Amino acid sequence: MQEGKVPGNILKRSVINLIGRGPGIGVDCADMPAAGARVLSATAVGLSKNAIMPGIAVYKAANNIWAAGGELCGIEAAFLLGTDFTEPELKALTRSVSAACKSCETSLVGGHTEVSGSVNGACVTVTAVGGADRVMSVKNIKPGDDIVVTKWLGLEETAVILSDGGQRERLFERYSARYFEQIENCGEWLTVRDEARIAAKFGATAMHDVSDGGIYGALWDFAEGSGHGFEIDLRNIPFRQETVEISTFFGIDAYRMKSSGSLLIACADGRELVSKLSEAGIPSCVIGRFTDNNDKIIRNEDEISYLGRK
């Protein structure tokens, strides 16, 4: 299999269908009823190839709690280290995870640390734990619901590239460092806590963190999980120009760039939600709506195409 997130068809065939009740396409958060409450958990993995990846794993796990309509209670992290990993590197790893927890206004409350000869570098597995009175689900999406996306797509991959010494050096051979000053710290924009709270209070039908697979992957998850098709306008999908330049320079499909920090929201009145988010200083826009068939339509002016399997 290719590196990265397992494709949806393989995930469904070799994992979800064998488990039965529980996870599903577009469902990134476990929902466990307990003593009258709803306990939520979500897991993400970060590798040590890039210094910010462990912190991004914290954001991914926390975002899945917020996207389910929950509130975050704490973070657990398991560090699996290679035999050549040093104590100073472990301290840096711990500081990275702790700093991300602080950004999420929570704490690192537990975990596990182990060394294995089967590992190169380090692998960090982060589990976020939260709770909710009402858990959102893609199953509640209805035909006619608007599709809203927050902030800008590709922020996660932009942050990773800008923090990688080799890629950064290549980029700055063509562009000046000043050009990217406004997004230099975009790695700090990767939580969806504020927009998720506003959308949940507004009465959103469902929410989904746009992460691996980019906006196309998130839309596919929404459609497969809900059983509905959609129609979107490609011109409305928001990118920062810096991200567009980066995607072009490195030959990356901008619509499939990793995009933690952007939240995909289904709701009955997208324009009103956009207004509510704007009042809180959060940029967002309506990019389309759900339909009563299975077609996944992408419009670009007069051109029509169909989203293929992610």
PDB file of C-alpha atoms in Angstrom:
ATOM      1  CA  MET A   1       0.000   0.000   0.000  1.00  0.00           C
ATOM      2  CA  GLN A   2       1.042   3.586  -0.576  1.00  0.00           C
ATOM      3  CA  GLU A   3       2.341   5.732   2.257  1.00  0.00           C
ATOM      4  CA  GLY A   4      -0.305   7.829   4.002  1.00  0.00           C
ATOM      5  CA  LYS A   5      -3.894   7.347   5.037  1.00  0.00           C
ATOM      6  CA  VAL A   6      -5.357   3.998   3.962  1.00  0.00           C
ATOM      7  CA  PRO A   7      -7.803   4.518   1.043  1.00  0.00           C
ATOM      8  CA  GLY A   8     -11.470   4.448   1.996  1.00  0.00           C
ATOM      9  CA  ASN A   9     -12.303   1.318  -0.006  1.00  0.00           C
ATOM     10  CA  ILE A  10      -9.531  -0.695   1.695  1.00  0.00           C
ATOM     11  CA  LEU A  11     -10.411   0.745   5.104  1.00  0.00           C
ATOM     12  CA  LYS A  12     -14.036  -0.260   4.673  1.00  0.00           C
ATOM     13  CA  ARG A  13     -13.263  -3.717   3.278  1.00  0.00           C
ATOM     14  CA  SER A  14     -10.455  -4.734   5.639  1.00  0.00           C
ATOM     15  CA  VAL A  15     -11.252  -2.869   8.863  1.00  0.00           C
ATOM     16  CA  ILE A  16     -14.745  -1.418   9.208  1.00  0.00           C
ATOM     17  CA  ASN A  17     -16.621  -4.413   7.771  1.00  0.00           C
ATOM     18  CA  LEU A  18     -14.741  -6.756  10.125  1.00  0.00           C
ATOM     19  CA  ILE A  19     -15.518  -4.694  13.227  1.00  0.00           C
ATOM     20  CA  GLY A  20     -19.200  -3.995  12.706  1.00  0.00           C
ATOM     21  CA  ARG A  21     -20.577  -1.435  15.125  1.00  0.00           C
ATOM     22  CA  GLY A  22     -18.310   1.491  15.832  1.00  0.00           C
ATOM     23  CA  PRO A  23     -16.118   3.346  13.351  1.00  0.00           C
ATOM     24  CA  GLY A  24     -17.218   4.252   9.855  1.00  0.00           C
ATOM     25  CA  ILE A  25     -16.375   6.447   6.881  1.00  0.00           C
ATOM     26  CA  GLY A  26     -16.536  10.067   8.009  1.00  0.00           C
ATOM     27  CA  VAL A  27     -16.614   9.033  11.684  1.00  0.00           C
ATOM     28  CA  ASP A  28     -13.312  10.011  13.308  1.00  0.00           C
ATOM     29  CA  CYS A  29     -14.351   9.914  16.934  1.00  0.00           C
ATOM     30  CA  ALA A  30     -15.370   6.985  19.160  1.00  0.00           C
ATOM     31  CA  ASP A  31     -18.631   7.560  21.048  1.00  0.00           C
ATOM     32  CA  MET A  32     -19.005   5.548  24.270  1.00  0.00           C
ATOM     33  CA  PRO A  33     -22.100   6.035  26.473  1.00  0.00           C
ATOM     34  CA  ALA A  34     -21.112   5.917  30.137  1.00  0.00           C
ATOM     35  CA  ALA A  35     -23.203   6.669  33.239  1.00  0.00           C
ATOM     36  CA  GLY A  36     -25.584   8.979  31.395  1.00  0.00           C
ATOM     37  CA  ALA A  37     -22.787  10.879  29.655  1.00  0.00           C
ATOM     38  CA  ARG A  38     -21.154  10.517  26.230  1.00  0.00           C
ATOM     39  CA  VAL A  39     -17.429   9.823  26.399  1.00  0.00           C
ATOM     40  CA  LEU A  40     -15.494  10.594  23.206  1.00  0.00           C
ATOM     41  CA  SER A  41     -12.022   9.528  22.120  1.00  0.00           C
ATOM     42  CA  ALA A  42      -9.979  10.096  18.967  1.00  0.00           C
ATOM     43  CA  THR A  43      -6.491   8.964  17.964  1.00  0.00           C
ATOM     44  CA  ALA A  44      -3.846  10.416  15.660  1.00  0.00           C
ATOM     45  CA  VAL A  45      -0.251   9.511  14.844  1.00  0.00           C
ATOM     46  CA  GLY A  46       2.770  11.783  14.396  1.00  0.00           C
ATOM     47  CA  LEU A  47       6.216  10.737  13.154  1.00  0.00           C
ATOM     48  CA  SER A  48       9.453  12.496  14.103  1.00  0.00           C
ATOM     49  CA  LYS A  49      10.515  13.175  10.478  1.00  0.00           C
ATOM     50  CA  ASN A  50       9.545  16.793  11.087  1.00  0.00           C
ATOM     51  CA  ALA A  51       9.724  18.556  14.454  1.00  0.00           C
ATOM     52  CA  ILE A  52       6.140  19.841  14.287  1.00  0.00           C
ATOM     53  CA  MET A  53       4.508  16.501  13.429  1.00  0.00           C
ATOM     54  CA  PRO A  54       3.990  15.307  17.044  1.00  0.00           C
ATOM     55  CA  GLY A  55       2.261  18.602  17.848  1.00  0.00           C
ATOM     56  CA  ILE A  56       0.097  18.300  14.743  1.00  0.00           C
ATOM     57  CA  ALA A  57      -0.974  14.839  15.950  1.00  0.00           C
ATOM     58  CA  VAL A  58      -2.318  16.524  19.097  1.00  0.00           C
ATOM     59  CA  TYR A  59      -4.288  19.014  16.990  1.00  0.00           C
ATOM     60  CA  LYS A  60      -5.695  16.241  14.781  1.00  0.00           C
ATOM     61  CA  ALA A  61      -6.930  14.176  17.728  1.00  0.00           C
ATOM     62  CA  ALA A  62      -8.361  17.211  19.535  1.00  0.00           C
ATOM     63  CA  ASN A  63     -10.037  18.475  16.352  1.00  0.00           C
ATOM     64  CA  ASN A  64     -11.924  15.195  16.004  1.00  0.00           C
ATOM     65  CA  ILE A  65     -13.395  15.680  19.491  1.00  0.00           C
ATOM     66  CA  TRP A  66     -14.524  19.216  18.655  1.00  0.00           C
ATOM     67  CA  ALA A  67     -15.842  18.155  15.242  1.00  0.00           C
ATOM     68  CA  ALA A  68     -18.091  15.639  16.992  1.00  0.00           C
ATOM     69  CA  GLY A  69     -19.569  18.483  19.038  1.00  0.00           C
ATOM     70  CA  GLY A  70     -17.636  17.579  22.191  1.00  0.00           C
ATOM     71  CA  GLU A  71     -15.347  19.324  24.621  1.00  0.00           C
ATOM     72  CA  LEU A  72     -11.785  18.200  25.233  1.00  0.00           C
ATOM     73  CA  CYS A  73     -10.882  16.722  28.645  1.00  0.00           C
ATOM     74  CA  GLY A  74      -7.262  15.677  28.155  1.00  0.00           C
ATOM     75  CA  ILE A  75      -4.580  14.155  25.951  1.00  0.00           C
ATOM     76  CA  GLU A  76      -2.657  10.884  26.262  1.00  0.00           C
ATOM     77  CA  ALA A  77       0.477  10.228  24.234  1.00  0.00           C
ATOM     78  CA  ALA A  78       2.447   7.039  23.634  1.00  0.00           C
ATOM     79  CA  PHE A  79       6.061   7.483  22.489  1.00  0.00           C
ATOM     80  CA  LEU A  80       7.568   4.547  20.596  1.00  0.00           C
ATOM     81  CA  LEU A  81      11.268   5.268  20.101  1.00  0.00           C
ATOM     82  CA  GLY A  82      14.050   3.707  18.056  1.00  0.00           C
ATOM     83  CA  THR A  83      17.191   2.487  19.817  1.00  0.00           C
ATOM     84  CA  ASP A  84      19.220   5.398  18.420  1.00  0.00           C
ATOM     85  CA  PHE A  85      16.813   7.985  19.842  1.00  0.00           C
ATOM     86  CA  THR A  86      18.495  10.125  22.535  1.00  0.00           C
ATOM     87  CA  GLU A  87      17.247  11.571  25.802  1.00  0.00           C
ATOM     88  CA  PRO A  88      17.561  15.189  24.570  1.00  0.00           C
ATOM     89  CA  GLU A  89      15.420  14.199  21.562  1.00  0.00           C
ATOM     90  CA  LEU A  90      12.854  12.656  23.911  1.00  0.00           C
ATOM     91  CA  LYS A  91      12.733  15.883  25.918  1.00  0.00           C
ATOM     92  CA  ALA A  92      12.175  17.885  22.716  1.00  0.00           C
ATOM     93  CA  LEU A  93       9.418  15.464  21.713  1.00  0.00           C
ATOM     94  CA  THR A  94       7.703  15.861  25.073  1.00  0.00           C
ATOM     95  CA  ARG A  95       7.952  19.644  24.906  1.00  0.00           C
ATOM     96  CA  SER A  96       6.409  19.649  21.414  1.00  0.00           C
ATOM     97  CA  VAL A  97       3.428  17.584  22.531  1.00  0.00           C
ATOM     98  CA  SER A  98       3.014  19.592  25.739  1.00  0.00           C
ATOM     99  CA  ALA A  99       3.087  22.895  23.831  1.00  0.00           C
ATOM    100  CA  ALA A 100       0.357  21.647  21.465  1.00  0.00           C
ATOM    101  CA  CYS A 101      -1.727  20.562  24.461  1.00  0.00           C
ATOM    102  CA  LYS A 102      -1.374  24.063  25.894  1.00  0.00           C
ATOM    103  CA  SER A 103      -2.553  25.549  22.581  1.00  0.00           C
ATOM    104  CA  CYS A 104      -5.602  23.296  22.849  1.00  0.00           C
ATOM    105  CA  GLU A 105      -6.181  24.531  26.417  1.00  0.00           C
ATOM    106  CA  THR A 106      -5.730  21.059  27.856  1.00  0.00           C
ATOM    107  CA  SER A 107      -3.039  18.916  29.486  1.00  0.00           C
ATOM    108  CA  LEU A 108      -0.977  15.846  28.728  1.00  0.00           C
ATOM    109  CA  VAL A 109      -2.591  13.592  31.331  1.00  0.00           C
ATOM    110  CA  GLY A 110      -0.943  10.245  30.620  1.00  0.00           C
ATOM    111  CA  GLY A 111       0.674   7.913  28.150  1.00  0.00           C
ATOM    112  CA  HIS A 112       3.492   5.451  27.643  1.00  0.00           C
ATOM    113  CA  THR A 113       7.136   5.553  26.527  1.00  0.00           C
ATOM    114  CA  GLU A 114       8.958   2.565  25.051  1.00  0.00           C
ATOM    115  CA  VAL A 115      12.078   1.816  23.001  1.00  0.00           C
ATOM    116  CA  SER A 116      11.987  -0.748  20.186  1.00  0.00           C
ATOM    117  CA  GLY A 117      14.501  -1.960  17.631  1.00  0.00           C
ATOM    118  CA  SER A 118      11.659  -2.193  15.114  1.00  0.00           C
ATOM    119  CA  VAL A 119      11.287   1.594  14.973  1.00  0.00           C
ATOM    120  CA  ASN A 120      13.324   4.171  13.095  1.00  0.00           C
ATOM    121  CA  GLY A 121      13.244   7.559  14.815  1.00  0.00           C
ATOM    122  CA  ALA A 122      10.050   7.965  16.804  1.00  0.00           C
ATOM    123  CA  CYS A 123       6.325   7.413  16.445  1.00  0.00           C
ATOM    124  CA  VAL A 124       3.897   9.327  18.657  1.00  0.00           C
ATOM    125  CA  THR A 125       0.346   8.048  19.085  1.00  0.00           C
ATOM    126  CA  VAL A 126      -1.971  10.676  20.553  1.00  0.00           C
ATOM    127  CA  THR A 127      -5.393   9.950  22.032  1.00  0.00           C
ATOM    128  CA  ALA A 128      -7.743  12.813  22.855  1.00  0.00           C
ATOM    129  CA  VAL A 129     -10.521  12.217  25.380  1.00  0.00           C
ATOM    130  CA  GLY A 130     -13.613  14.383  25.695  1.00  0.00           C
ATOM    131  CA  GLY A 131     -17.305  14.445  26.445  1.00  0.00           C
ATOM    132  CA  ALA A 132     -20.516  15.686  24.884  1.00  0.00           C
ATOM    133  CA  ASP A 133     -24.229  15.990  25.577  1.00  0.00           C
ATOM    134  CA  ARG A 134     -25.020  15.507  21.876  1.00  0.00           C
ATOM    135  CA  VAL A 135     -22.713  13.799  19.417  1.00  0.00           C
ATOM    136  CA  MET A 136     -22.854  14.929  15.792  1.00  0.00           C
ATOM    137  CA  SER A 137     -22.847  12.373  13.004  1.00  0.00           C
ATOM    138  CA  VAL A 138     -22.586  12.412   9.220  1.00  0.00           C
ATOM    139  CA  LYS A 139     -25.646  10.140   9.286  1.00  0.00           C
ATOM    140  CA  ASN A 140     -27.735  13.229  10.129  1.00  0.00           C
ATOM    141  CA  ILE A 141     -26.851  15.104   6.930  1.00  0.00           C
ATOM    142  CA  LYS A 142     -29.887  15.874   4.752  1.00  0.00           C
ATOM    143  CA  PRO A 143     -30.212  16.725   1.043  1.00  0.00           C
ATOM    144  CA  GLY A 144     -30.221  20.501   0.721  1.00  0.00           C
ATOM    145  CA  ASP A 145     -27.834  21.054   3.639  1.00  0.00           C
ATOM    146  CA  ASP A 146     -25.202  23.657   2.802  1.00  0.00           C
ATOM    147  CA  ILE A 147     -21.499  22.812   2.943  1.00  0.00           C
ATOM    148  CA  VAL A 148     -19.345  25.392   4.737  1.00  0.00           C
ATOM    149  CA  VAL A 149     -15.550  25.342   5.080  1.00  0.00           C
ATOM    150  CA  THR A 150     -13.552  27.463   7.544  1.00  0.00           C
ATOM    151  CA  LYS A 151     -10.209  29.264   7.245  1.00  0.00           C
ATOM    152  CA  TRP A 152      -8.038  28.146   4.308  1.00  0.00           C
ATOM    153  CA  LEU A 153      -7.207  24.746   2.885  1.00  0.00           C
ATOM    154  CA  GLY A 154      -3.682  23.311   2.922  1.00  0.00           C
ATOM    155  CA  LEU A 155      -2.509  25.058   6.100  1.00  0.00           C
ATOM    156  CA  GLU A 156      -1.204  21.850   7.686  1.00  0.00           C
ATOM    157  CA  GLU A 157       0.961  20.858   4.723  1.00  0.00           C
ATOM    158  CA  THR A 158       2.082  24.464   4.318  1.00  0.00           C
ATOM    159  CA  ALA A 159       3.252  24.499   7.939  1.00  0.00           C
ATOM    160  CA  VAL A 160       5.101  21.193   7.519  1.00  0.00           C
ATOM    161  CA  ILE A 161       6.911  22.392   4.392  1.00  0.00           C
ATOM    162  CA  LEU A 162       7.901  25.726   5.939  1.00  0.00           C
ATOM    163  CA  SER A 163       9.323  23.933   8.990  1.00  0.00           C
ATOM    164  CA  ASP A 164      11.363  21.458   6.925  1.00  0.00           C
ATOM    165  CA  GLY A 165      14.886  22.776   6.387  1.00  0.00           C
ATOM    166  CA  GLY A 166      15.465  21.149   2.998  1.00  0.00           C
ATOM    167  CA  GLN A 167      12.117  22.076   1.472  1.00  0.00           C
ATOM    168  CA  ARG A 168      12.303  25.562   2.917  1.00  0.00           C
ATOM    169  CA  GLU A 169      15.740  26.102   1.353  1.00  0.00           C
ATOM    170  CA  ARG A 170      14.479  24.973  -2.069  1.00  0.00           C
ATOM    171  CA  LEU A 171      11.433  27.227  -1.765  1.00  0.00           C
ATOM    172  CA  PHE A 172      13.487  30.279  -0.848  1.00  0.00           C
ATOM    173  CA  GLU A 173      15.680  29.829  -3.909  1.00  0.00           C
ATOM    174  CA  ARG A 174      12.666  31.027  -5.875  1.00  0.00           C
ATOM    175  CA  TYR A 175      10.714  33.142  -3.364  1.00  0.00           C
ATOM    176  CA  SER A 176      11.853  35.650  -0.779  1.00  0.00           C
ATOM    177  CA  ALA A 177      11.403  34.760   2.883  1.00  0.00           C
ATOM    178  CA  ARG A 178       9.400  37.957   3.248  1.00  0.00           C
ATOM    179  CA  TYR A 179       6.699  36.595   0.933  1.00  0.00           C
ATOM    180  CA  PHE A 180       5.807  33.936   3.522  1.00  0.00           C
ATOM    181  CA  GLU A 181       6.052  36.116   6.634  1.00  0.00           C
ATOM    182  CA  GLN A 182       2.289  36.279   7.177  1.00  0.00           C
ATOM    183  CA  ILE A 183       1.962  32.493   7.310  1.00  0.00           C
ATOM    184  CA  GLU A 184       5.281  31.728   9.018  1.00  0.00           C
ATOM    185  CA  ASN A 185       3.398  30.639  12.135  1.00  0.00           C
ATOM    186  CA  CYS A 186       0.440  28.977  10.416  1.00  0.00           C
ATOM    187  CA  GLY A 187       1.213  25.808  12.389  1.00  0.00           C
ATOM    188  CA  GLU A 188      -0.470  27.626  15.291  1.00  0.00           C
ATOM    189  CA  TRP A 189      -3.732  27.947  13.296  1.00  0.00           C
ATOM    190  CA  LEU A 190      -4.471  24.223  13.153  1.00  0.00           C
ATOM    191  CA  THR A 191      -7.162  23.861  15.811  1.00  0.00           C
ATOM    192  CA  VAL A 192     -10.882  24.049  14.994  1.00  0.00           C
ATOM    193  CA  ARG A 193     -12.087  24.547  18.558  1.00  0.00           C
ATOM    194  CA  ASP A 194     -13.622  28.003  18.134  1.00  0.00           C
ATOM    195  CA  GLU A 195     -15.475  27.391  14.859  1.00  0.00           C
ATOM    196  CA  ALA A 196     -16.699  23.987  16.064  1.00  0.00           C
ATOM    197  CA  ARG A 197     -18.210  25.538  19.190  1.00  0.00           C
ATOM    198  CA  ILE A 198     -19.954  28.241  17.159  1.00  0.00           C
ATOM    199  CA  ALA A 199     -21.242  25.752  14.580  1.00  0.00           C
ATOM    200  CA  ALA A 200     -22.505  23.337  17.242  1.00  0.00           C
ATOM    201  CA  LYS A 201     -24.344  26.139  19.039  1.00  0.00           C
ATOM    202  CA  PHE A 202     -25.761  27.307  15.694  1.00  0.00           C
ATOM    203  CA  GLY A 203     -27.260  23.870  15.125  1.00  0.00           C
ATOM    204  CA  ALA A 204     -24.943  22.387  12.511  1.00  0.00           C
ATOM    205  CA  THR A 205     -25.917  18.943  11.244  1.00  0.00           C
ATOM    206  CA  ALA A 206     -22.407  17.478  11.119  1.00  0.00           C
ATOM    207  CA  MET A 207     -18.750  18.539  11.116  1.00  0.00           C
ATOM    208  CA  HIS A 208     -15.550  16.977   9.803  1.00  0.00           C
ATOM    209  CA  ASP A 209     -11.936  18.077  10.299  1.00  0.00           C
ATOM    210  CA  VAL A 210     -10.242  18.472   6.905  1.00  0.00           C
ATOM    211  CA  SER A 211      -6.961  16.601   7.347  1.00  0.00           C
ATOM    212  CA  ASP A 212      -5.247  13.855   5.324  1.00  0.00           C
ATOM    213  CA  GLY A 213      -6.640  13.729   1.807  1.00  0.00           C
ATOM    214  CA  GLY A 214      -7.431  17.436   1.819  1.00  0.00           C
ATOM    215  CA  ILE A 215     -10.776  18.951   0.907  1.00  0.00           C
ATOM    216  CA  TYR A 216     -11.471  16.247  -1.686  1.00  0.00           C
ATOM    217  CA  GLY A 217     -10.864  13.518   0.894  1.00  0.00           C
ATOM    218  CA  ALA A 218     -13.089  15.227   3.467  1.00  0.00           C
ATOM    219  CA  LEU A 219     -15.895  15.733   0.944  1.00  0.00           C
ATOM    220  CA  TRP A 220     -15.652  12.063  -0.054  1.00  0.00           C
ATOM    221  CA  ASP A 221     -15.903  11.032   3.619  1.00  0.00           C
ATOM    222  CA  PHE A 222     -18.919  13.293   4.117  1.00  0.00           C
ATOM    223  CA  ALA A 223     -20.661  11.831   1.070  1.00  0.00           C
ATOM    224  CA  GLU A 224     -19.858   8.178   1.789  1.00  0.00           C
ATOM    225  CA  GLY A 225     -20.724   8.485   5.471  1.00  0.00           C
ATOM    226  CA  SER A 226     -24.014  10.296   4.859  1.00  0.00           C
ATOM    227  CA  GLY A 227     -25.121   8.365   1.783  1.00  0.00           C
ATOM    228  CA  HIS A 228     -25.719  11.625  -0.121  1.00  0.00           C
ATOM    229  CA  GLY A 229     -24.048  13.253  -3.068  1.00  0.00           C
ATOM    230  CA  PHE A 230     -23.008  16.884  -3.309  1.00  0.00           C
ATOM    231  CA  GLU A 231     -22.460  19.726  -5.701  1.00  0.00           C
ATOM    232  CA  ILE A 232     -19.659  22.185  -5.003  1.00  0.00           C
ATOM    233  CA  ASP A 233     -18.235  25.236  -6.755  1.00  0.00           C
ATOM    234  CA  LEU A 234     -14.473  24.880  -7.109  1.00  0.00           C
ATOM    235  CA  ARG A 235     -14.065  28.662  -7.262  1.00  0.00           C
ATOM    236  CA  ASN A 236     -15.389  29.039  -3.714  1.00  0.00           C
ATOM    237  CA  ILE A 237     -12.832  26.733  -2.078  1.00  0.00           C
ATOM    238  CA  PRO A 238     -10.549  29.042  -0.048  1.00  0.00           C
ATOM    239  CA  PHE A 239      -6.739  28.960  -0.280  1.00  0.00           C
ATOM    240  CA  ARG A 240      -4.137  31.465   0.753  1.00  0.00           C
ATOM    241  CA  GLN A 241      -2.023  32.504  -2.216  1.00  0.00           C
ATOM    242  CA  GLU A 242       1.137  31.403  -0.389  1.00  0.00           C
ATOM    243  CA  THR A 243      -0.247  27.865  -0.217  1.00  0.00           C
ATOM    244  CA  VAL A 244      -1.115  27.945  -3.912  1.00  0.00           C
ATOM    245  CA  GLU A 245       2.465  28.970  -4.717  1.00  0.00           C
ATOM    246  CA  ILE A 246       3.861  26.173  -2.513  1.00  0.00           C
ATOM    247  CA  SER A 247       1.604  23.530  -4.055  1.00  0.00           C
ATOM    248  CA  THR A 248       2.602  24.629  -7.568  1.00  0.00           C
ATOM    249  CA  PHE A 249       6.316  24.742  -6.735  1.00  0.00           C
ATOM    250  CA  PHE A 250       6.372  21.223  -5.249  1.00  0.00           C
ATOM    251  CA  GLY A 251       3.861  19.737  -7.690  1.00  0.00           C
ATOM    252  CA  ILE A 252       1.255  18.974  -5.019  1.00  0.00           C
ATOM    253  CA  ASP A 253      -2.470  18.760  -5.736  1.00  0.00           C
ATOM    254  CA  ALA A 254      -3.742  21.690  -3.647  1.00  0.00           C
ATOM    255  CA  TYR A 255      -7.161  20.058  -3.225  1.00  0.00           C
ATOM    256  CA  ARG A 256      -5.563  17.028  -1.566  1.00  0.00           C
ATOM    257  CA  MET A 257      -3.111  18.905   0.672  1.00  0.00           C
ATOM    258  CA  LYS A 258      -3.271  18.016   4.361  1.00  0.00           C
ATOM    259  CA  SER A 259      -5.545  20.639   5.852  1.00  0.00           C
ATOM    260  CA  SER A 260      -5.920  20.375   9.632  1.00  0.00           C
ATOM    261  CA  GLY A 261      -7.276  23.692  10.875  1.00  0.00           C
ATOM    262  CA  SER A 262     -10.090  23.784   8.319  1.00  0.00           C
ATOM    263  CA  LEU A 263     -13.491  22.485   9.369  1.00  0.00           C
ATOM    264  CA  LEU A 264     -16.095  21.138   6.957  1.00  0.00           C
ATOM    265  CA  ILE A 265     -19.612  21.843   8.238  1.00  0.00           C
ATOM    266  CA  ALA A 266     -23.033  20.684   7.056  1.00  0.00           C
ATOM    267  CA  CYS A 267     -25.913  22.939   8.087  1.00  0.00           C
ATOM    268  CA  ALA A 268     -29.338  24.112   6.941  1.00  0.00           C
ATOM    269  CA  ASP A 269     -28.376  27.778   6.479  1.00  0.00           C
ATOM    270  CA  GLY A 270     -24.751  28.154   5.452  1.00  0.00           C
ATOM    271  CA  ARG A 271     -24.882  31.889   4.809  1.00  0.00           C
ATOM    272  CA  GLU A 272     -26.127  32.612   8.312  1.00  0.00           C
ATOM    273  CA  LEU A 273     -23.420  30.381   9.822  1.00  0.00           C
ATOM    274  CA  VAL A 274     -20.765  32.204   7.754  1.00  0.00           C
ATOM    275  CA  SER A 275     -22.082  35.456   9.237  1.00  0.00           C
ATOM    276  CA  LYS A 276     -21.854  34.054  12.788  1.00  0.00           C
ATOM    277  CA  LEU A 277     -18.297  32.858  12.201  1.00  0.00           C
ATOM    278  CA  SER A 278     -17.321  36.218  10.697  1.00  0.00           C
ATOM    279  CA  GLU A 279     -18.532  37.993  13.848  1.00  0.00           C
ATOM    280  CA  ALA A 280     -15.994  35.863  15.757  1.00  0.00           C
ATOM    281  CA  GLY A 281     -13.213  36.739  13.306  1.00  0.00           C
ATOM    282  CA  ILE A 282     -13.194  33.300  11.636  1.00  0.00           C
ATOM    283  CA  PRO A 283     -13.156  33.330   7.815  1.00  0.00           C
ATOM    284  CA  SER A 284     -15.463  30.808   6.136  1.00  0.00           C
ATOM    285  CA  CYS A 285     -17.576  30.357   3.031  1.00  0.00           C
ATOM    286  CA  VAL A 286     -20.296  28.188   1.513  1.00  0.00           C
ATOM    287  CA  ILE A 287     -18.766  25.915  -1.133  1.00  0.00           C
ATOM    288  CA  GLY A 288     -21.819  23.841  -2.077  1.00  0.00           C
ATOM    289  CA  ARG A 289     -24.689  21.705  -0.871  1.00  0.00           C
ATOM    290  CA  PHE A 290     -25.734  18.084  -0.439  1.00  0.00           C
ATOM    291  CA  THR A 291     -28.057  16.450  -2.958  1.00  0.00           C
ATOM    292  CA  ASP A 292     -30.572  13.602  -2.969  1.00  0.00           C
ATOM    293  CA  ASN A 293     -28.433  11.354  -5.206  1.00  0.00           C
ATOM    294  CA  ASN A 294     -24.938   9.831  -5.079  1.00  0.00           C
ATOM    295  CA  ASP A 295     -23.258  12.131  -7.621  1.00  0.00           C
ATOM    296  CA  LYS A 296     -20.214  14.014  -6.335  1.00  0.00           C
ATOM    297  CA  ILE A 297     -20.262  16.996  -8.660  1.00  0.00           C
ATOM    298  CA  ILE A 298     -17.536  19.636  -8.911  1.00  0.00           C
ATOM    299  CA  ARG A 299     -18.387  22.770 -10.900  1.00  0.00           C
ATOM    300  CA  ASN A 300     -15.766  25.145 -12.262  1.00  0.00           C
ATOM    301  CA  GLU A 301     -17.604  27.850 -14.200  1.00  0.00           C
ATOM    302  CA  ASP A 302     -19.147  25.966 -17.153  1.00  0.00           C
ATOM    303  CA  GLU A 303     -17.128  22.788 -16.584  1.00  0.00           C
ATOM    304  CA  ILE A 304     -18.548  19.841 -14.629  1.00  0.00           C
ATOM    305  CA  SER A 305     -16.484  16.944 -13.262  1.00  0.00           C
ATOM    306  CA  TYR A 306     -17.067  14.189 -10.740  1.00  0.00           C
ATOM    307  CA  LEU A 307     -14.960  13.502  -7.666  1.00  0.00           C
ATOM    308  CA  GLY A 308     -13.254  10.113  -7.924  1.00  0.00           C
ATOM    309  CA  ARG A 309     -12.518   7.775  -5.037  1.00  0.00           C
ATOM    310  CA  LYS A 310      -9.927   9.282  -2.699  1.00  0.00           C
TER     311      LYS A 310
END
